[in-house]
XYZ file of C-alpha atoms in Angstrom:
374
model
C -11.373 5.267 -20.076
C -13.093 2.475 -17.769
C -10.695 0.972 -15.852
C -10.109 -1.364 -12.960
C -7.335 -0.748 -10.599
C -6.238 -3.435 -8.995
C -4.211 -3.490 -5.565
C -3.396 -6.490 -3.427
C -1.374 -4.782 -0.582
C 1.753 -5.610 2.040
C -1.525 -7.316 4.382
C -1.625 -9.761 2.478
C -5.511 -9.663 3.195
C -7.301 -9.694 -0.539
C -7.202 -8.502 -3.784
C -8.797 -5.044 -4.374
C -11.050 -4.155 -6.765
C -12.862 -0.957 -8.296
C -14.025 0.223 -11.669
C -13.703 3.816 -11.823
C -13.556 6.227 -14.405
C -10.348 8.594 -14.806
C -8.641 10.682 -17.939
C -5.723 10.239 -14.753
C -5.859 13.346 -14.274
C -9.995 13.502 -13.413
C -11.987 11.328 -11.591
C -15.509 11.584 -14.138
C -17.384 8.796 -11.924
C -16.360 5.844 -9.332
C -17.825 2.787 -9.344
C -17.820 -0.694 -8.106
C -15.525 -2.419 -5.654
C -15.046 -5.340 -4.125
C -12.035 -6.893 -2.047
C -11.381 -10.806 -2.367
C -9.734 -12.277 0.158
C -7.480 -14.516 0.386
C -7.689 -18.436 0.855
C -5.718 -19.220 4.639
C -3.124 -21.235 2.319
C -2.414 -18.381 -0.828
C -1.058 -16.066 2.503
C -0.068 -18.737 4.126
C 2.520 -19.036 0.649
C 2.848 -14.750 0.132
C 3.970 -15.191 3.361
C 6.582 -17.451 2.714
C 7.121 -15.955 -0.284
C 8.008 -12.600 1.099
C 11.109 -14.451 3.995
C 12.784 -16.559 1.010
C 12.209 -13.818 -2.087
C 16.052 -12.777 -1.487
C 17.345 -16.001 -2.405
C 14.436 -16.864 -5.096
C 15.360 -17.304 -7.828
C 13.012 -16.123 -11.055
C 12.484 -19.920 -12.503
C 11.235 -21.449 -8.811
C 8.590 -23.789 -9.084
C 7.382 -21.711 -5.590
C 7.496 -18.278 -7.165
C 5.409 -19.457 -10.331
C 2.908 -21.132 -8.502
C 1.683 -18.885 -6.088
C 2.222 -16.127 -9.166
C -0.195 -18.585 -11.000
C -2.672 -18.753 -7.921
C -3.100 -15.001 -7.394
C -3.158 -13.913 -10.743
C -6.395 -15.696 -11.339
C -7.330 -14.373 -7.760
C -7.205 -11.445 -9.295
C -9.162 -12.561 -13.027
C -11.461 -13.698 -10.125
C -11.881 -9.796 -8.152
C -11.599 -8.073 -12.620
C -14.386 -10.177 -13.508
C -16.630 -9.890 -10.158
C -16.375 -5.946 -11.017
C -17.256 -5.944 -13.977
C -19.889 -8.072 -13.774
C -21.473 -5.783 -11.058
C -20.738 -3.365 -12.740
C -22.911 -4.161 -15.923
C -25.971 -4.802 -13.405
C -25.198 -0.756 -12.586
C -25.953 0.012 -16.508
C -22.046 1.301 -16.170
C -19.961 0.700 -19.526
C -17.290 -2.126 -19.516
C -14.264 -1.322 -18.842
C -11.213 -1.143 -21.215
C -8.235 -1.644 -19.144
C -6.957 -2.958 -16.297
C -4.485 -1.631 -13.889
C -2.497 -4.180 -12.865
C -0.429 -3.446 -8.909
C 0.730 -6.830 -8.926
C 2.243 -8.170 -5.302
C 5.484 -7.416 -4.103
C 8.152 -9.942 -2.741
C 10.421 -7.666 -2.096
C 11.500 -4.203 -2.323
C 15.052 -2.992 -1.434
C 15.251 1.239 -3.488
C 18.864 2.430 -3.434
C 18.608 3.843 0.896
C 21.806 6.712 1.623
C 24.543 4.626 2.268
C 24.353 2.425 -0.231
C 27.346 2.285 -2.810
C 27.556 5.381 -5.561
C 27.078 1.821 -8.457
C 24.458 0.173 -6.435
C 21.371 -0.452 -8.015
C 17.733 -0.873 -6.780
C 15.526 -2.830 -7.425
C 11.962 -3.932 -6.604
C 9.664 -7.367 -7.016
C 5.940 -7.433 -7.700
C 4.594 -10.670 -8.437
C 1.938 -11.628 -11.324
C 1.172 -11.994 -14.618
C -0.074 -9.517 -16.777
C -0.187 -11.376 -19.778
C -2.235 -14.005 -17.844
C -4.234 -11.125 -16.762
C -5.293 -10.145 -20.060
C -5.640 -12.839 -21.277
C -8.531 -14.077 -18.900
C -10.598 -11.172 -18.847
C -10.222 -9.461 -22.271
C -8.656 -5.898 -21.278
C -6.056 -4.456 -22.395
C -3.515 -5.077 -18.775
C -1.143 -1.477 -17.615
C 1.340 -3.251 -14.995
C 5.054 -2.379 -13.438
C 4.675 0.691 -12.141
C 7.663 1.150 -10.453
C 10.610 -0.619 -11.864
C 10.926 2.308 -13.788
C 10.840 4.715 -10.879
C 14.065 3.280 -8.756
C 16.349 1.729 -11.308
C 16.429 5.756 -12.155
C 17.458 5.965 -8.073
C 14.051 6.621 -7.021
C 12.163 4.757 -4.264
C 9.733 2.899 -6.418
C 6.682 4.174 -3.114
C 4.349 5.846 -2.849
C 3.354 6.034 -6.220
C -0.273 6.737 -4.871
C 0.033 10.824 -4.170
C -1.352 12.085 -7.597
C -4.281 10.222 -7.528
C -4.995 11.040 -4.116
C -4.199 14.813 -6.009
C -7.424 14.113 -7.904
C -9.817 12.829 -6.056
C -9.001 15.527 -3.435
C -9.301 18.574 -6.256
C -12.033 20.005 -4.439
C -11.796 19.073 0.019
C -10.075 21.635 1.561
C -5.997 22.093 2.062
C -3.574 21.300 3.336
C -4.750 17.471 3.526
C -3.258 14.423 4.725
C -4.582 11.493 3.366
C -2.640 8.587 5.147
C -2.181 4.986 4.269
C -2.762 1.970 6.915
C -1.642 -1.283 5.236
C 1.009 -3.649 6.585
C 3.704 -0.217 5.755
C 2.035 2.925 6.889
C 2.243 5.719 3.795
C 0.874 9.300 4.016
C 0.445 12.060 0.995
C 0.703 15.893 1.754
C -1.703 17.896 0.416
C -0.729 21.424 -0.440
C -4.048 24.122 -1.313
C -1.070 25.271 -3.972
C -1.051 21.819 -5.878
C 2.128 21.149 -3.948
C 2.650 16.776 -3.264
C 5.026 15.553 -0.418
C 5.154 11.482 0.062
C 6.427 8.686 1.761
C 6.407 5.622 3.900
C 5.999 6.575 7.381
C 7.177 3.250 9.439
C 5.229 0.117 10.219
C 1.541 -0.031 10.673
C -0.553 -3.826 10.429
C 2.131 -6.323 8.786
C 3.450 -6.321 12.966
C 0.069 -6.461 13.886
C -0.859 -9.132 12.051
C 2.624 -11.444 12.398
C 2.410 -10.085 16.568
C -1.712 -11.583 16.467
C -0.527 -14.592 13.987
C 2.134 -15.407 16.506
C 0.657 -15.556 19.739
C -3.293 -15.991 19.630
C -3.273 -17.566 15.980
C -5.027 -15.373 13.961
C -4.746 -13.450 11.661
C -5.139 -9.785 13.280
C -6.530 -8.168 16.171
C -10.689 -7.754 15.994
C -11.409 -4.293 17.040
C -8.091 -4.215 18.246
C -9.104 -6.328 21.737
C -5.941 -7.395 21.982
C -3.943 -4.321 22.015
C -7.026 -2.381 23.863
C -6.638 -4.959 26.930
C -2.658 -4.174 27.395
C -0.468 -1.863 28.230
C 2.211 -0.092 26.299
C 6.147 -1.303 27.196
C 8.120 2.271 27.192
C 11.441 0.933 27.251
C 10.767 -0.941 24.365
C 8.882 1.530 21.872
C 11.210 3.812 22.795
C 14.135 1.512 21.207
C 12.132 0.716 18.395
C 11.797 5.237 18.406
C 15.312 4.976 18.115
C 15.444 3.258 14.327
C 16.664 5.200 12.016
C 14.838 5.335 9.207
C 12.245 7.511 11.592
C 15.139 10.167 11.696
C 15.755 9.983 7.501
C 13.853 12.527 6.123
C 11.928 11.476 2.851
C 12.107 9.897 0.051
C 11.818 7.450 1.561
C 10.189 3.873 1.514
C 10.460 0.430 2.889
C 9.378 -2.908 2.931
C 7.291 -5.913 4.997
C 9.903 -7.252 6.262
C 12.502 -4.000 7.166
C 11.285 -3.847 10.883
C 11.342 -7.266 11.783
C 14.852 -7.155 12.843
C 14.748 -4.244 14.853
C 11.027 -5.611 16.549
C 13.091 -8.997 17.827
C 15.863 -6.310 18.859
C 14.063 -4.299 20.910
C 12.456 -6.714 22.939
C 8.892 -6.475 21.693
C 8.751 -10.592 21.369
C 9.299 -10.868 25.142
C 5.732 -9.616 25.126
C 2.931 -10.794 26.431
C -0.050 -11.417 23.507
C -1.989 -8.063 24.832
C 1.014 -5.450 25.452
C 2.961 -6.368 22.029
C 0.080 -5.870 20.595
C -0.754 -2.047 22.720
C 3.127 -1.332 22.497
C 2.762 -2.100 17.673
C -0.104 0.091 18.743
C 1.733 2.839 19.789
C 5.090 2.243 17.522
C 2.148 3.104 14.248
C 1.272 5.690 15.847
C 4.356 7.610 16.493
C 5.927 6.838 13.133
C 2.597 8.761 11.867
C 3.292 11.187 14.185
C 7.668 11.674 13.462
C 6.211 11.249 9.812
C 4.618 14.484 10.279
C 7.033 16.678 11.026
C 8.240 16.931 7.612
C 5.349 18.634 6.349
C 5.522 22.133 5.527
C 3.238 22.876 7.276
C 0.623 20.549 9.389
C -3.083 19.753 7.756
C -6.310 20.744 7.797
C -6.821 16.662 9.304
C -5.840 13.608 8.648
C -8.444 11.341 6.678
C -6.651 7.216 7.341
C -7.729 4.647 4.532
C -6.807 1.563 4.843
C -7.803 -1.885 6.700
C -5.682 0.643 10.246
C -8.660 2.546 10.076
C -10.847 -0.373 11.104
C -9.137 -0.721 13.589
C -10.451 1.250 17.135
C -7.039 0.909 18.690
C -5.407 1.861 16.276
C -6.753 4.621 15.843
C -7.746 6.232 18.925
C -3.772 6.254 19.683
C -3.168 8.087 16.524
C -5.667 10.934 17.564
C -3.810 11.023 20.991
C -0.292 11.540 19.336
C -1.269 14.453 16.150
C -2.858 17.175 16.973
C -4.944 17.194 13.896
C -8.723 16.380 13.870
C -7.948 11.974 12.947
C -11.260 11.019 10.631
C -11.567 7.882 8.525
C -11.785 8.497 4.880
C -15.435 7.999 4.810
C -16.245 11.392 6.173
C -15.405 12.471 2.602
C -17.714 10.411 0.507
C -14.139 7.931 -0.170
C -13.537 4.034 0.209
C -11.467 3.488 2.758
C -11.266 -0.578 1.662
C -10.691 0.500 -2.024
C -9.283 4.126 -2.337
C -5.896 2.563 -3.458
C -7.770 0.417 -5.913
C -9.247 2.686 -7.222
C -6.060 4.754 -7.156
C -3.947 2.368 -9.218
C -7.016 3.103 -11.587
C -5.830 6.721 -11.808
C -1.957 5.404 -12.272
C -2.917 3.322 -15.498
C -5.064 5.403 -17.332
C -1.854 7.753 -16.799
C 0.141 5.454 -17.689
C -1.556 4.250 -20.415
C -1.506 8.337 -21.383
C 2.226 8.429 -21.074
C 1.551 11.304 -18.170
C 4.328 10.750 -14.794
C 3.437 8.345 -12.377
C 5.924 10.027 -9.720
C 7.405 12.988 -8.231
C 10.854 13.916 -7.714
C 8.651 15.300 -3.830
C 6.899 11.856 -3.708
C 9.254 9.083 -4.567
C 13.310 10.820 -5.034
C 13.112 10.035 -8.250
C 15.092 13.165 -10.292
C 12.063 13.985 -12.416
C 8.587 13.564 -13.288
C 8.456 9.787 -13.867
C 6.548 7.952 -16.374
C 5.603 4.781 -15.321
C 4.842 1.595 -16.212
C 4.037 -0.868 -19.113
C 0.654 -1.497 -21.235
C -0.696 -4.787 -22.615
C -3.479 -4.802 -25.339
C -4.731 -3.373 -27.848
C -6.064 0.189 -25.607
C -3.416 1.650 -27.834
């Protein structure tokens, strides 16, 4: 199938789109990719939705407005990447993999009541996307897993498995978005995956609050600061880090811990340096859960462009840390490409989550498909 995979991550910076030819088990061909940045007003309103989500109703007018604008951005991303594919002589896509935007993620966690229900919420209008693009649309990838008691995340490991078929293993693929997540791939086809901890999310919020910028460009703020050991120590005491996988995070899960640790009292430079160190140490702690050390860490997502964060990772980890481009992947488009693979698997009725990745009770078929593809 020819698929446009779409991803809007927890960094809230825009929508990534990627043309992929895949059957969900093998990746036959990778086509054009793009990132369509959100306009500042949409990004601001998405950030506001994260704060409001626990109290929102699905018929809320503000929610409806933001959802419509978010969907329009996805429609435009699909149209642009399909035009580029046509210019490159590639066939039309037939399916879109539409993740939407997560605004609330509350899976079951240790200590929850026996009758508790997990919950995950991704906004985006799949029907509107299908109408506007003429494509079938695979969507709602996380709900079934969470309803069955899984974490609903990470979902991309099975796609990493397909993309990394010919790479030496064991291997770690680390994505640094608003939250960090890692996939460990073993030499015999084993997988283990979970969220490592905060990554770009707190850093972006810190840059916005302290210097009025959307992010710490080139890590300049962090590189000019000093790590506050006391604040870092208090952050490292958070119980999430000691908990075994499977486990996953919401974008704002560590906001309270950051306040209580005193991070908000630091200078702009020292705060950024401390948050970078925290993100890196979270990854190092995550590595303790692997069955065996990886041969290397391949890093995707916006975090790989932050020299301060990449330097901190290299210092915290024993193995080589490299951007995914060293193996020919596109670190900006990787998650969109992965959701193209997940869309193919959804259309074919293949599992997209597993006990070793989300904690699902069994391999789970997830997602729904709108349109005439089936």
